[in-house]
Short mmCIF file of C-alpha atoms in Angstrom, two decimals:
data_model
loop_
_atom_site.label_atom_id
_atom_site.label_comp_id
_atom_site.label_asym_id
_atom_site.label_seq_id
_atom_site.Cartn_x
_atom_site.Cartn_y
_atom_site.Cartn_z
CA GLY A 22 29.83 -47.65 -67.45
CA GLY A 23 33.02 -46.34 -68.58
CA LEU A 24 33.79 -42.16 -70.05
CA ALA A 25 31.61 -41.39 -72.68
CA ARG A 26 33.44 -39.84 -74.79
CA GLY A 27 33.20 -37.59 -78.25
CA ALA A 28 33.25 -37.89 -81.70
CA ASP A 29 37.01 -36.74 -81.36
CA GLY A 30 37.33 -38.77 -78.46
CA SER A 31 37.13 -36.03 -75.92
CA PRO A 32 35.51 -36.71 -73.11
CA ARG A 33 31.86 -35.74 -72.65
CA THR A 34 29.92 -34.71 -70.01
CA ARG A 35 26.99 -37.03 -68.94
CA GLY A 36 23.84 -35.27 -70.96
CA SER A 37 25.11 -32.46 -72.76
CA TRP A 38 24.88 -33.98 -76.35
CA ARG A 39 20.77 -34.58 -75.08
CA THR A 40 20.43 -30.79 -74.60
CA ARG A 41 21.92 -29.47 -77.59
CA GLY A 42 19.72 -28.44 -81.21
CA PRO A 43 16.10 -26.69 -81.38
CA TRP A 44 15.01 -29.28 -79.08
CA GLY A 45 17.06 -28.77 -76.08
CA ALA A 46 15.05 -27.86 -74.07
CA PRO A 47 12.27 -31.24 -73.95
CA ARG A 48 15.53 -33.21 -73.84
CA ARG A 49 17.51 -31.95 -70.78
CA LEU A 50 13.59 -31.79 -68.44
CA TYR A 51 13.77 -35.62 -69.88
CA HIS A 52 16.86 -35.46 -69.23
CA LEU A 53 16.14 -34.15 -65.29
CA LEU A 54 13.11 -36.59 -65.16
CA PHE A 55 15.27 -40.08 -66.67
CA GLY A 56 18.31 -39.26 -67.46
CA PRO A 57 21.55 -41.48 -65.39
CA LYS A 58 21.49 -40.79 -61.85
CA ASP A 59 24.01 -41.67 -59.08
CA PRO A 60 22.25 -43.30 -56.03
CA GLY A 61 20.89 -40.81 -53.17
CA GLU A 62 21.66 -44.07 -51.12
CA LEU A 63 24.63 -44.14 -49.05
CA PRO A 64 25.52 -48.16 -49.38
CA ALA A 65 24.51 -50.49 -47.39
CA PRO A 66 27.25 -51.17 -44.37
CA PRO A 67 29.15 -54.43 -44.22
CA ALA A 68 28.19 -57.07 -42.07
CA THR A 69 28.57 -60.57 -41.61
CA VAL A 70 26.75 -64.08 -43.09
CA ARG A 71 24.86 -63.90 -39.60
CA ASP A 72 23.65 -60.48 -39.30
CA ARG A 73 22.13 -60.03 -41.92
CA THR A 74 20.83 -63.94 -41.37
CA ILE A 75 19.03 -61.77 -37.95
CA LEU A 76 18.09 -58.84 -39.25
CA LEU A 77 16.19 -61.23 -41.57
CA CYS A 78 14.66 -63.07 -38.81
CA LEU A 79 13.13 -59.64 -37.12
CA LEU A 80 11.97 -58.06 -40.79
CA PHE A 81 10.00 -61.65 -40.64
CA LEU A 82 8.39 -61.67 -37.34
CA LEU A 83 8.05 -56.99 -38.08
CA ILE A 84 5.92 -57.78 -41.17
CA ALA A 85 3.78 -61.32 -38.91
CA VAL A 86 3.43 -58.54 -36.39
CA GLY A 87 2.83 -55.39 -38.31
CA THR A 88 -0.12 -57.41 -39.79
CA ALA A 89 -1.68 -59.03 -36.93
CA ALA A 90 -1.54 -55.15 -35.00
CA HIS A 91 -4.31 -52.65 -37.45
CA GLN A 92 -5.46 -53.30 -40.86
CA LEU A 93 -3.76 -50.17 -44.02
CA THR A 94 -0.62 -51.47 -42.32
CA PRO A 95 -0.29 -54.69 -44.27
CA PHE A 96 -0.76 -53.49 -47.31
CA LEU A 97 1.51 -50.67 -46.82
CA MET A 98 4.14 -52.95 -46.59
CA THR A 99 3.25 -55.18 -49.18
CA ALA A 100 2.84 -52.70 -51.12
CA SER A 101 6.11 -50.72 -50.32
CA CYS A 102 8.17 -53.95 -50.64
CA ALA A 103 6.96 -55.03 -54.12
CA GLY A 104 7.77 -51.21 -55.64
CA LEU A 105 11.54 -51.46 -52.99
CA VAL A 106 12.49 -54.60 -55.51
CA LEU A 107 10.27 -53.04 -59.31
CA VAL A 108 12.91 -50.01 -58.15
CA ARG A 109 15.95 -52.69 -57.68
CA ARG A 110 16.66 -50.92 -53.66
CA CYS A 111 15.37 -54.14 -52.05
CA SER A 112 17.96 -57.36 -53.41
CA LEU A 113 15.17 -59.37 -51.91
CA ARG A 114 12.98 -61.22 -54.62
CA GLY A 115 10.58 -62.46 -52.11
CA LEU A 116 10.09 -60.40 -49.79
CA PRO A 117 6.31 -58.90 -51.11
CA PHE A 118 5.69 -62.32 -52.19
CA ILE A 119 5.89 -63.42 -48.10
CA ALA A 120 4.26 -60.17 -46.75
CA GLY A 121 1.17 -60.89 -49.15
CA VAL A 122 0.68 -64.19 -48.03
CA VAL A 123 1.04 -63.75 -44.28
CA TYR A 124 -1.86 -60.18 -45.12
CA ALA A 125 -4.08 -62.84 -47.13
CA ALA A 126 -3.68 -65.15 -45.13
CA TRP A 127 -4.17 -63.76 -41.97
CA VAL A 128 -7.46 -61.67 -43.00
CA SER A 129 -8.58 -64.90 -44.57
CA PHE A 130 -8.52 -67.01 -41.06
CA MET A 131 -8.75 -64.39 -38.25
CA THR A 132 -10.49 -61.80 -39.27
CA VAL A 133 -12.91 -63.88 -40.76
CA GLY A 134 -15.76 -62.52 -37.95
CA TYR A 135 -15.84 -59.43 -39.54
CA TRP A 136 -15.79 -59.45 -43.30
CA SER A 137 -17.85 -62.90 -44.40
CA SER A 138 -20.68 -60.48 -43.90
CA ARG A 139 -19.56 -57.16 -44.62
CA LYS A 140 -18.50 -58.47 -48.67
CA GLY A 141 -20.69 -54.62 -49.18
CA GLU A 142 -18.29 -52.60 -47.04
CA LEU A 143 -14.58 -54.20 -48.20
CA PHE A 144 -15.23 -53.64 -52.09
CA GLY A 145 -17.68 -51.39 -52.20
CA GLY A 146 -15.04 -48.41 -53.18
CA LEU A 147 -12.96 -50.88 -55.08
CA GLY A 148 -11.37 -49.07 -57.72
CA ASN A 149 -13.49 -45.30 -56.63
CA VAL A 150 -10.48 -44.32 -57.22
CA PHE A 151 -12.86 -40.24 -57.76
CA GLN A 152 -15.01 -41.05 -55.20
CA ASN A 153 -12.27 -42.11 -52.16
CA VAL A 154 -9.44 -38.87 -52.58
CA GLN A 155 -13.86 -36.78 -51.94
CA GLN A 156 -15.53 -38.51 -49.26
CA SER A 157 -12.08 -39.02 -47.42
CA THR A 158 -10.96 -34.39 -48.39
CA GLY A 159 -14.12 -32.58 -49.46
CA GLY A 160 -16.17 -34.97 -47.40
CA ARG A 161 -14.92 -33.90 -44.14
CA ILE A 162 -15.21 -30.37 -43.96
CA SER A 163 -17.69 -29.66 -41.86
CA GLN A 164 -21.02 -27.47 -44.09
CA THR A 165 -22.12 -26.59 -40.14
CA SER A 166 -19.60 -25.12 -38.30
CA PRO A 167 -17.42 -22.54 -39.89
CA GLN A 168 -14.41 -23.02 -37.06
CA THR A 169 -14.53 -26.59 -37.95
CA ALA A 170 -14.68 -25.99 -41.76
CA ASP A 171 -11.82 -24.25 -41.26
CA VAL A 172 -9.19 -25.90 -39.25
CA GLN A 173 -10.71 -29.79 -42.30
CA GLN A 174 -9.89 -27.20 -44.38
CA LEU A 175 -6.25 -25.96 -43.25
CA ARG A 176 -5.93 -30.73 -43.12
CA ILE A 177 -5.55 -30.15 -46.08
CA LEU A 178 -3.43 -27.16 -47.48
CA ILE A 179 -0.93 -28.84 -45.36
CA ALA A 180 -0.99 -31.51 -46.70
CA VAL A 181 -1.40 -30.36 -49.81
CA ALA A 182 1.45 -28.07 -48.82
CA VAL A 183 3.87 -31.01 -48.05
CA VAL A 184 3.98 -33.02 -50.52
CA GLY A 185 3.77 -29.39 -53.33
CA LEU A 186 7.39 -28.89 -51.44
CA ALA A 187 8.75 -32.69 -51.58
CA VAL A 188 7.73 -33.12 -55.87
CA LEU A 189 10.09 -29.63 -55.90
CA GLY A 190 13.06 -31.59 -53.68
CA LEU A 191 12.79 -34.79 -55.54
CA LEU A 192 13.49 -32.14 -58.17
CA ARG A 193 16.13 -30.05 -56.90
CA ARG A 194 17.85 -33.84 -56.46
CA ARG A 195 18.34 -35.08 -59.43
CA ALA A 196 19.09 -31.33 -61.38
CA ARG A 197 22.56 -32.14 -59.56
CA GLY A 198 22.28 -36.03 -60.86
CA ILE A 199 21.16 -37.34 -58.16
CA ASP A 200 18.55 -40.51 -57.24
CA ASP A 201 16.89 -41.02 -54.66
CA ARG A 202 13.91 -43.19 -55.42
CA VAL A 203 14.39 -45.61 -52.10
CA ALA A 204 12.24 -42.05 -51.09
CA LEU A 205 10.25 -41.51 -54.26
CA VAL A 206 9.10 -44.93 -53.81
CA LEU A 207 8.01 -45.07 -49.93
CA LEU A 208 6.01 -41.75 -51.23
CA LEU A 209 4.11 -43.23 -54.48
CA VAL A 210 3.13 -46.32 -53.01
CA PRO A 211 0.54 -45.20 -49.98
CA PHE A 212 -1.95 -42.92 -52.92
CA SER A 213 -2.34 -46.30 -54.44
CA SER A 214 -4.85 -46.85 -50.82
CA PHE A 215 -7.45 -45.12 -52.65
CA GLY A 216 -8.06 -47.52 -54.90
CA LEU A 217 -8.87 -49.18 -52.07
CA GLN A 218 -12.32 -47.87 -50.38
CA ASN A 219 -12.58 -45.02 -48.17
CA TYR A 220 -11.89 -46.83 -44.55
CA GLY A 221 -14.39 -44.97 -42.65
CA GLY A 222 -14.02 -41.13 -44.93
CA GLU A 223 -10.44 -41.01 -43.09
CA ILE A 224 -8.42 -42.73 -46.03
CA ALA A 225 -6.85 -39.88 -47.38
CA LEU A 226 -5.82 -38.54 -43.85
CA ARG A 227 -3.88 -42.06 -43.82
CA ILE A 228 -1.93 -41.60 -46.72
CA TYR A 229 -0.83 -38.98 -45.60
CA PHE A 230 0.37 -40.28 -42.67
CA PHE A 231 2.28 -43.53 -44.13
CA MET A 232 3.74 -41.29 -46.93
CA LEU A 233 5.33 -38.96 -44.47
CA PRO A 234 8.75 -39.44 -43.96
CA ALA A 235 9.59 -40.40 -47.11
CA ALA A 236 8.04 -36.53 -48.09
CA CYS A 237 9.53 -34.60 -44.78
CA LEU A 238 13.38 -36.71 -46.21
CA LEU A 239 12.38 -34.63 -49.22
CA VAL A 240 11.32 -31.20 -48.33
CA ALA A 241 14.48 -31.81 -46.16
CA TYR A 242 16.21 -32.25 -49.91
CA LEU A 243 14.37 -28.69 -51.41
CA PHE A 244 17.02 -26.91 -49.28
CA PHE A 245 20.03 -28.95 -47.89
CA PRO A 246 20.28 -30.22 -51.98
CA ALA A 247 23.97 -31.74 -51.89
CA PRO A 248 25.45 -34.92 -49.93
CA PHE A 249 26.59 -34.35 -46.87
CA ASP A 250 29.37 -36.68 -48.79
CA ALA A 251 30.60 -34.72 -50.80
CA PRO A 252 34.00 -32.70 -50.90
CA ARG A 253 34.56 -29.62 -50.55
CA VAL A 254 36.64 -28.70 -53.11
CA ARG A 255 35.74 -26.08 -55.99
CA ASP A 256 36.81 -25.12 -58.83
CA PRO A 257 39.23 -21.97 -57.78
CA ARG A 258 37.81 -20.12 -61.22
CA VAL A 259 34.52 -20.37 -60.35
CA ARG A 260 33.69 -17.50 -58.69
CA LEU A 261 29.90 -17.29 -56.59
CA ARG A 262 28.40 -14.73 -56.04
CA LEU A 263 28.14 -14.25 -52.34
CA GLY A 264 30.65 -16.75 -51.38
CA TRP A 265 31.48 -14.91 -48.02
CA LEU A 266 28.42 -16.53 -47.27
CA ARG A 267 28.32 -20.22 -49.01
CA THR A 268 31.75 -21.04 -48.10
CA GLY A 269 33.62 -22.07 -44.91
CA SER A 270 31.03 -23.31 -41.55
CA ARG A 271 28.91 -19.42 -42.84
CA ARG A 272 27.89 -22.30 -46.52
CA HIS A 273 24.48 -23.19 -45.54
CA TRP A 274 22.89 -20.01 -43.96
CA PRO A 275 20.50 -19.41 -46.55
CA ALA A 276 19.01 -23.57 -46.23
CA VAL A 277 18.48 -22.95 -42.70
CA ALA A 278 17.61 -19.48 -43.00
CA ALA A 279 14.99 -20.70 -45.94
CA ALA A 280 14.15 -23.82 -44.19
CA SER A 281 13.16 -21.78 -41.25
CA VAL A 282 10.69 -19.94 -42.08
CA PHE A 283 9.06 -23.07 -43.85
CA ALA A 284 9.74 -24.44 -40.08
CA LEU A 285 7.91 -21.47 -38.18
CA PRO A 286 4.22 -20.92 -40.74
CA LEU A 287 4.40 -24.50 -39.79
CA VAL A 288 4.38 -25.91 -37.24
CA ALA A 289 1.57 -23.43 -36.70
CA GLY A 290 -0.08 -25.38 -38.38
CA PHE A 291 0.59 -28.69 -37.33
CA LEU A 292 -0.45 -27.13 -33.98
CA THR A 293 -3.96 -25.43 -35.12
CA VAL A 294 -4.57 -29.06 -37.10
CA ARG A 295 -3.71 -30.81 -33.88
CA TYR A 296 -5.41 -28.94 -31.59
CA GLY A 297 -8.28 -27.24 -33.45
CA ASN A 298 -11.19 -30.05 -32.52
CA GLU A 299 -9.97 -30.72 -29.01
CA LYS A 300 -13.33 -29.56 -27.68
CA TYR A 301 -14.72 -32.76 -28.35
CA GLU A 302 -11.51 -35.03 -29.00
CA GLN A 303 -10.72 -34.35 -24.90
CA VAL A 304 -11.57 -37.88 -22.89
CA ARG A 305 -12.74 -35.87 -19.15
CA PRO A 306 -12.29 -37.44 -15.76
CA GLY A 307 -16.00 -36.73 -15.58
CA ASP A 308 -16.32 -39.07 -19.03
CA VAL A 309 -14.72 -42.33 -17.68
CA ARG A 310 -15.98 -41.95 -14.07
CA ALA A 311 -20.14 -41.79 -16.29
CA PHE A 312 -18.78 -45.15 -17.37
CA ASP A 313 -18.60 -46.97 -14.40
CA VAL A 314 -21.52 -45.42 -12.21
CA MET A 315 -23.29 -47.71 -14.71
CA THR A 316 -20.38 -50.65 -14.93
CA GLN A 317 -20.84 -50.36 -10.76
CA ARG A 318 -24.62 -49.98 -10.82
CA THR A 319 -25.63 -53.82 -13.08
CA LYS A 320 -23.64 -57.17 -13.39
CA GLY A 321 -25.01 -58.21 -17.25
CA VAL A 322 -25.35 -56.18 -20.65
CA ILE A 323 -25.32 -52.03 -20.63
CA GLY A 324 -27.40 -50.54 -23.21
CA VAL A 325 -25.96 -47.18 -23.62
CA VAL A 326 -28.94 -44.78 -25.54
CA TRP A 327 -26.82 -42.03 -26.37
CA MET A 328 -27.95 -38.05 -28.34
CA SER A 329 -27.04 -37.82 -31.84
CA ALA A 330 -27.76 -35.06 -34.12
CA ASP A 331 -27.78 -36.86 -37.63
CA ASN A 332 -27.98 -40.34 -38.39
CA PRO A 333 -24.99 -42.22 -36.68
CA ASP A 334 -24.47 -44.49 -39.55
CA LEU A 335 -23.34 -41.94 -41.68
CA VAL A 336 -21.43 -39.32 -38.80
CA GLY A 337 -19.33 -42.68 -37.91
CA GLY A 338 -21.49 -45.07 -36.37
CA THR A 339 -20.24 -44.72 -32.10
CA PRO A 340 -20.64 -41.56 -29.43
CA VAL A 341 -18.36 -39.14 -28.54
CA MET A 342 -17.28 -40.87 -25.43
CA PRO A 343 -14.87 -43.32 -24.48
CA TRP A 344 -17.57 -46.80 -25.27
CA SER A 345 -13.77 -49.19 -25.68
CA TYR A 346 -12.42 -48.11 -21.98
CA ARG A 347 -13.48 -51.18 -20.03
CA ASP A 348 -15.77 -53.81 -20.63
CA PHE A 349 -16.62 -53.41 -23.72
CA GLU A 350 -18.46 -56.39 -24.30
CA ARG A 351 -20.70 -55.98 -22.64
CA PHE A 352 -21.82 -52.03 -23.70
CA ASN A 353 -25.46 -52.24 -26.07
CA TYR A 354 -25.11 -48.53 -27.87
CA THR A 355 -28.25 -47.33 -29.41
CA PRO A 356 -28.82 -43.60 -30.65
CA VAL A 357 -32.02 -41.46 -30.41
CA ILE A 358 -32.03 -38.82 -33.21
CA ALA A 359 -31.92 -35.14 -31.12
CA ASN A 360 -35.48 -33.77 -32.39
CA ARG A 361 -34.28 -30.07 -32.45
CA ARG A 362 -37.38 -27.92 -32.84
CA ASP A 363 -37.86 -29.10 -28.88
CA PRO A 364 -34.31 -30.15 -26.17
CA GLY A 365 -37.35 -31.15 -23.38
CA ASP A 366 -38.77 -34.12 -25.79
CA LEU A 367 -37.83 -37.19 -23.80
CA THR A 368 -40.11 -39.50 -25.30
CA GLU A 369 -37.18 -40.43 -27.53
CA ILE A 370 -35.13 -41.04 -24.68
CA VAL A 371 -37.87 -43.18 -22.38
CA GLN A 372 -38.40 -45.10 -25.04
CA ARG A 373 -35.85 -46.41 -26.15
CA LEU A 374 -34.24 -46.43 -22.18
CA ARG A 375 -37.16 -49.16 -21.23
CA GLU A 376 -35.98 -51.40 -24.60
CA GLN A 377 -33.12 -51.83 -22.51
CA GLY A 378 -34.23 -53.54 -19.33
CA PRO A 379 -32.86 -53.00 -16.20
CA GLY A 380 -29.66 -52.40 -17.23
CA GLY A 381 -30.71 -49.43 -19.84
CA PHE A 382 -29.03 -45.80 -19.12
CA PHE A 383 -29.06 -42.52 -21.56
CA VAL A 384 -24.93 -41.53 -21.27
CA THR A 385 -24.34 -37.58 -22.12
CA THR A 386 -20.76 -36.26 -22.31
CA ARG A 387 -19.19 -32.39 -23.32
CA GLY A 388 -17.96 -33.68 -25.37
CA ASN A 389 -20.61 -35.35 -27.42
CA GLU A 390 -22.80 -32.14 -26.76
CA ASP A 391 -19.38 -30.44 -28.67
CA PHE A 392 -19.19 -32.68 -31.70
CA GLN A 393 -23.38 -32.47 -32.32
CA VAL A 394 -22.72 -29.18 -32.17
CA LEU A 395 -19.69 -28.39 -34.60
CA THR A 396 -20.65 -31.02 -36.97
CA ALA A 397 -24.07 -31.68 -37.30
CA GLY A 398 -25.61 -28.44 -36.18
CA LEU A 399 -26.90 -28.24 -33.07
CA ALA A 400 -28.07 -25.90 -31.06
CA PRO A 401 -25.24 -25.26 -28.56
CA ASP A 402 -27.74 -24.82 -25.40
CA PHE A 403 -29.67 -27.84 -27.02
CA ALA A 404 -27.21 -30.38 -24.30
CA ALA A 405 -28.06 -28.51 -21.58
CA ARG A 406 -31.74 -27.43 -22.51
CA THR A 407 -31.73 -31.80 -22.59
CA ARG A 408 -29.69 -32.49 -18.92
CA ALA A 409 -32.68 -29.84 -17.53
CA ALA A 410 -35.35 -31.65 -18.51
CA LEU A 411 -33.98 -34.55 -17.39
CA ALA A 412 -33.02 -34.21 -14.17
CA ALA A 413 -36.65 -32.85 -13.86
CA ASP A 414 -38.81 -35.50 -15.70
CA PRO A 415 -39.56 -37.62 -12.14
CA ARG A 416 -39.44 -40.56 -14.10
CA ILE A 417 -35.67 -40.40 -14.63
CA GLU A 418 -33.08 -41.20 -12.29
CA THR A 419 -29.81 -39.48 -12.36
CA VAL A 420 -27.40 -42.17 -10.52
CA PHE A 421 -24.36 -39.17 -11.75
CA ALA A 422 -24.32 -35.49 -13.09
CA ASP A 423 -21.13 -32.83 -12.88
CA ARG A 424 -19.87 -30.41 -15.17
CA ASP A 425 -18.10 -32.58 -17.96
CA ALA A 426 -20.71 -35.73 -17.77
CA ALA A 427 -24.00 -36.85 -17.12
CA VAL A 428 -26.19 -40.66 -16.30
CA TYR A 429 -29.42 -40.96 -16.30
CA ARG A 430 -32.00 -43.88 -15.67
CA LEU A 431 -35.51 -45.26 -15.72
CA ARG A 432 -36.74 -45.10 -12.06
CA ARG A 433 -38.84 -48.13 -12.97
CA PRO A 434 -37.20 -49.67 -15.28
CA PRO A 435 -38.80 -52.75 -16.69
CA PRO A 436 -37.39 -56.67 -15.65
CA GLU A 437 -37.15 -57.76 -19.45
CA PRO A 438 -35.76 -57.91 -21.51
CA VAL A 439 -32.44 -59.22 -19.67
CA PRO A 440 -29.86 -59.86 -22.44
CA PRO A 441 -26.89 -62.47 -21.33
CA VAL A 442 -23.26 -61.23 -21.51
CA PRO A 443 -21.50 -62.87 -24.35
CA ARG A 444 -18.98 -65.04 -24.13
CA PRO A 445 -15.46 -64.91 -26.32
CA SER A 446 -16.13 -66.78 -29.50
CA GLY A 447 -13.34 -67.59 -29.67
CA LEU A 448 -10.86 -67.03 -33.23
CA GLY A 449 -13.41 -68.53 -35.21
CA LEU A 450 -11.69 -69.70 -38.70
CA ARG A 451 -14.74 -71.14 -39.94
CA SER A 452 -14.34 -74.39 -42.20
CA SER A 453 -14.91 -74.45 -45.58
CA PRO A 454 -14.67 -77.73 -47.72
CA TRP A 455 -10.40 -76.79 -48.92
CA THR A 456 -9.32 -74.54 -44.89
CA PRO A 457 -7.98 -78.54 -43.61
CA ALA A 458 -5.79 -78.32 -46.79
CA GLY A 459 -5.03 -74.42 -45.97
CA LEU A 460 -4.13 -75.25 -43.23
CA VAL A 461 -0.90 -76.65 -44.29
CA TYR A 462 -0.40 -75.67 -46.49
CA LEU A 463 0.26 -72.04 -45.78
CA PRO A 464 2.99 -73.35 -42.58
CA VAL A 465 5.01 -74.75 -45.83
CA LEU A 466 4.61 -72.66 -48.03
CA LEU A 467 6.27 -69.23 -45.57
CA GLY A 468 8.35 -72.07 -44.80
CA VAL A 469 10.00 -72.25 -47.57
CA LEU A 470 9.75 -69.20 -49.29
CA CYS A 471 11.74 -67.43 -45.53
CA ALA A 472 14.03 -70.97 -46.86
CA ARG A 473 14.05 -68.72 -49.89
CA GLU A 474 15.56 -65.62 -48.93
CA LEU A 475 17.69 -66.82 -46.23
CA ARG A 476 19.68 -69.10 -49.01
CA ARG A 477 20.77 -66.09 -50.74
CA LEU A 478 21.84 -63.85 -48.35
CA ARG A 479 24.83 -67.43 -48.26
CA LEU A 480 25.36 -66.49 -52.55
CA PRO A 481 28.13 -65.87 -53.90
CA PRO A 482 26.74 -62.43 -56.45
CA GLY A 483 26.05 -64.60 -60.12
CA GLU A 484 24.24 -67.19 -58.30
CA PRO A 485 20.46 -66.75 -58.52
CA TRP A 486 20.02 -70.15 -60.52
CA ARG A 487 20.73 -71.30 -57.15
CA LEU A 488 17.65 -70.92 -56.21
CA ARG A 489 15.59 -72.57 -58.45
CA PRO A 490 14.21 -75.83 -56.72
CA LEU A 491 13.22 -73.81 -53.57
CA THR A 492 11.18 -71.45 -56.55
CA VAL A 493 10.18 -74.06 -58.28
CA LEU A 494 8.62 -75.98 -54.96
CA ALA A 495 7.51 -72.50 -53.46
CA VAL A 496 4.83 -72.11 -57.55
CA PRO A 497 2.62 -75.21 -56.47
CA LEU A 498 2.23 -73.82 -53.15
CA PHE A 499 1.42 -70.32 -53.47
CA LEU A 500 -1.56 -71.70 -55.52
CA SER A 501 -3.08 -73.42 -53.28
CA VAL A 502 -2.85 -71.16 -51.13
CA VAL A 503 -4.75 -68.90 -52.55
CA ALA A 504 -7.02 -71.30 -54.21
CA VAL A 505 -7.75 -71.93 -50.51
CA ILE A 506 -8.42 -68.36 -49.79
CA VAL A 507 -10.15 -67.37 -52.56
CA GLU A 508 -13.04 -70.49 -51.49
CA ARG A 509 -12.96 -69.83 -48.29
CA PHE A 510 -14.60 -66.80 -48.95
CA LEU A 511 -16.44 -67.83 -51.43
CA VAL A 512 -18.48 -70.27 -49.52
CA ILE A 513 -18.43 -69.11 -45.87
CA SER A 514 -19.07 -65.16 -47.03
#
């Protein structure tokens, strides 16, 4: 709108009347948070319809590839698109629907082999926000190793510090009358994942990764809040303290110094948390060699027996080894719970090797051994004593051994069982009564939604009513696809 004026007709600065009187402080706070602001984003550069069409087609392709590439990314892509549309920073109003339909269809048709028998795992944490937060923060802190607990606590502190500084940067920009709603949406949207599930206890870590780009931008605004295209001219009547530091080529020195003071401990903290668990996160040459030896010794299914200090279903379910290195379909993994009182007790190891038949191997690696010590409190010399007992037992043959890893098998393994190597199962779409209709409706719906957004690019301003025919066509198709997805979930699961 135009310039606001007071009762006497004189110009009035934005929000000045709101901040006077006995309620001035609350009004100033309200105006800081919700008052009118200038956009913090640079205006979009001019582009032809052809260029925007190409960019939109690339965006459709990125949505499809991102959906197939990761489990959590498509949900956050959809939520981010919806958030940007709601705050009027994205003119493609149908983009959230396109991303959502692609995501739901991928889950329904392409991942049915996973969710058909895991409803509890998928929806067990739905809505349990506080439980999911606890499991992925305090629940991740080791109760047995002080060193590991220190690293895990430092990770949480760094995340809290980054979010806190990002909020301060946002408030400092708003105090200057600048609205950074794009960064705000990208910062807040990932936190909605807390209402989904705990993601194996890692949902807080994933949220941190997704909100980090926006958080870094807002943290930078805390030190450099002024727009870079702002004019240097100021009122000469205003006298600045230490003005010689705040004008000319030196005007950014205080901000650079403050940012450096913050960045140095942050870099040190990052190095600590990144390499604090390196002792068991390394993949050493001996680890890879151990798996190569097993694939060379056995042509069929390989039964890997490995040592776990606790119930493996509670600590990850898989050994800290390159278990997906190669020939993934040939390996079966069977844990053995460690006998903490007697590292030389091989009774359960021998029993599990007999159950695996001629393809059974017991594997231990330095990474897995260190993991059991640091996260489960196993004695530091437990693995060495177990290795010595295995090497001395006449029933067991040492197949491979070095400082990094060791592989053992029975000298006289039983001839059975010999399970066949699983064959590729294909896509496994799993049909239901309404599935054929869904396979027809889905591509038609995506085509209509994409055509609707491509048509939007060619419309002159103020004529969105021209999209109504495509909208009318998309609504029943959308409802039909949703019905098919719900029906598949109810019938197949």
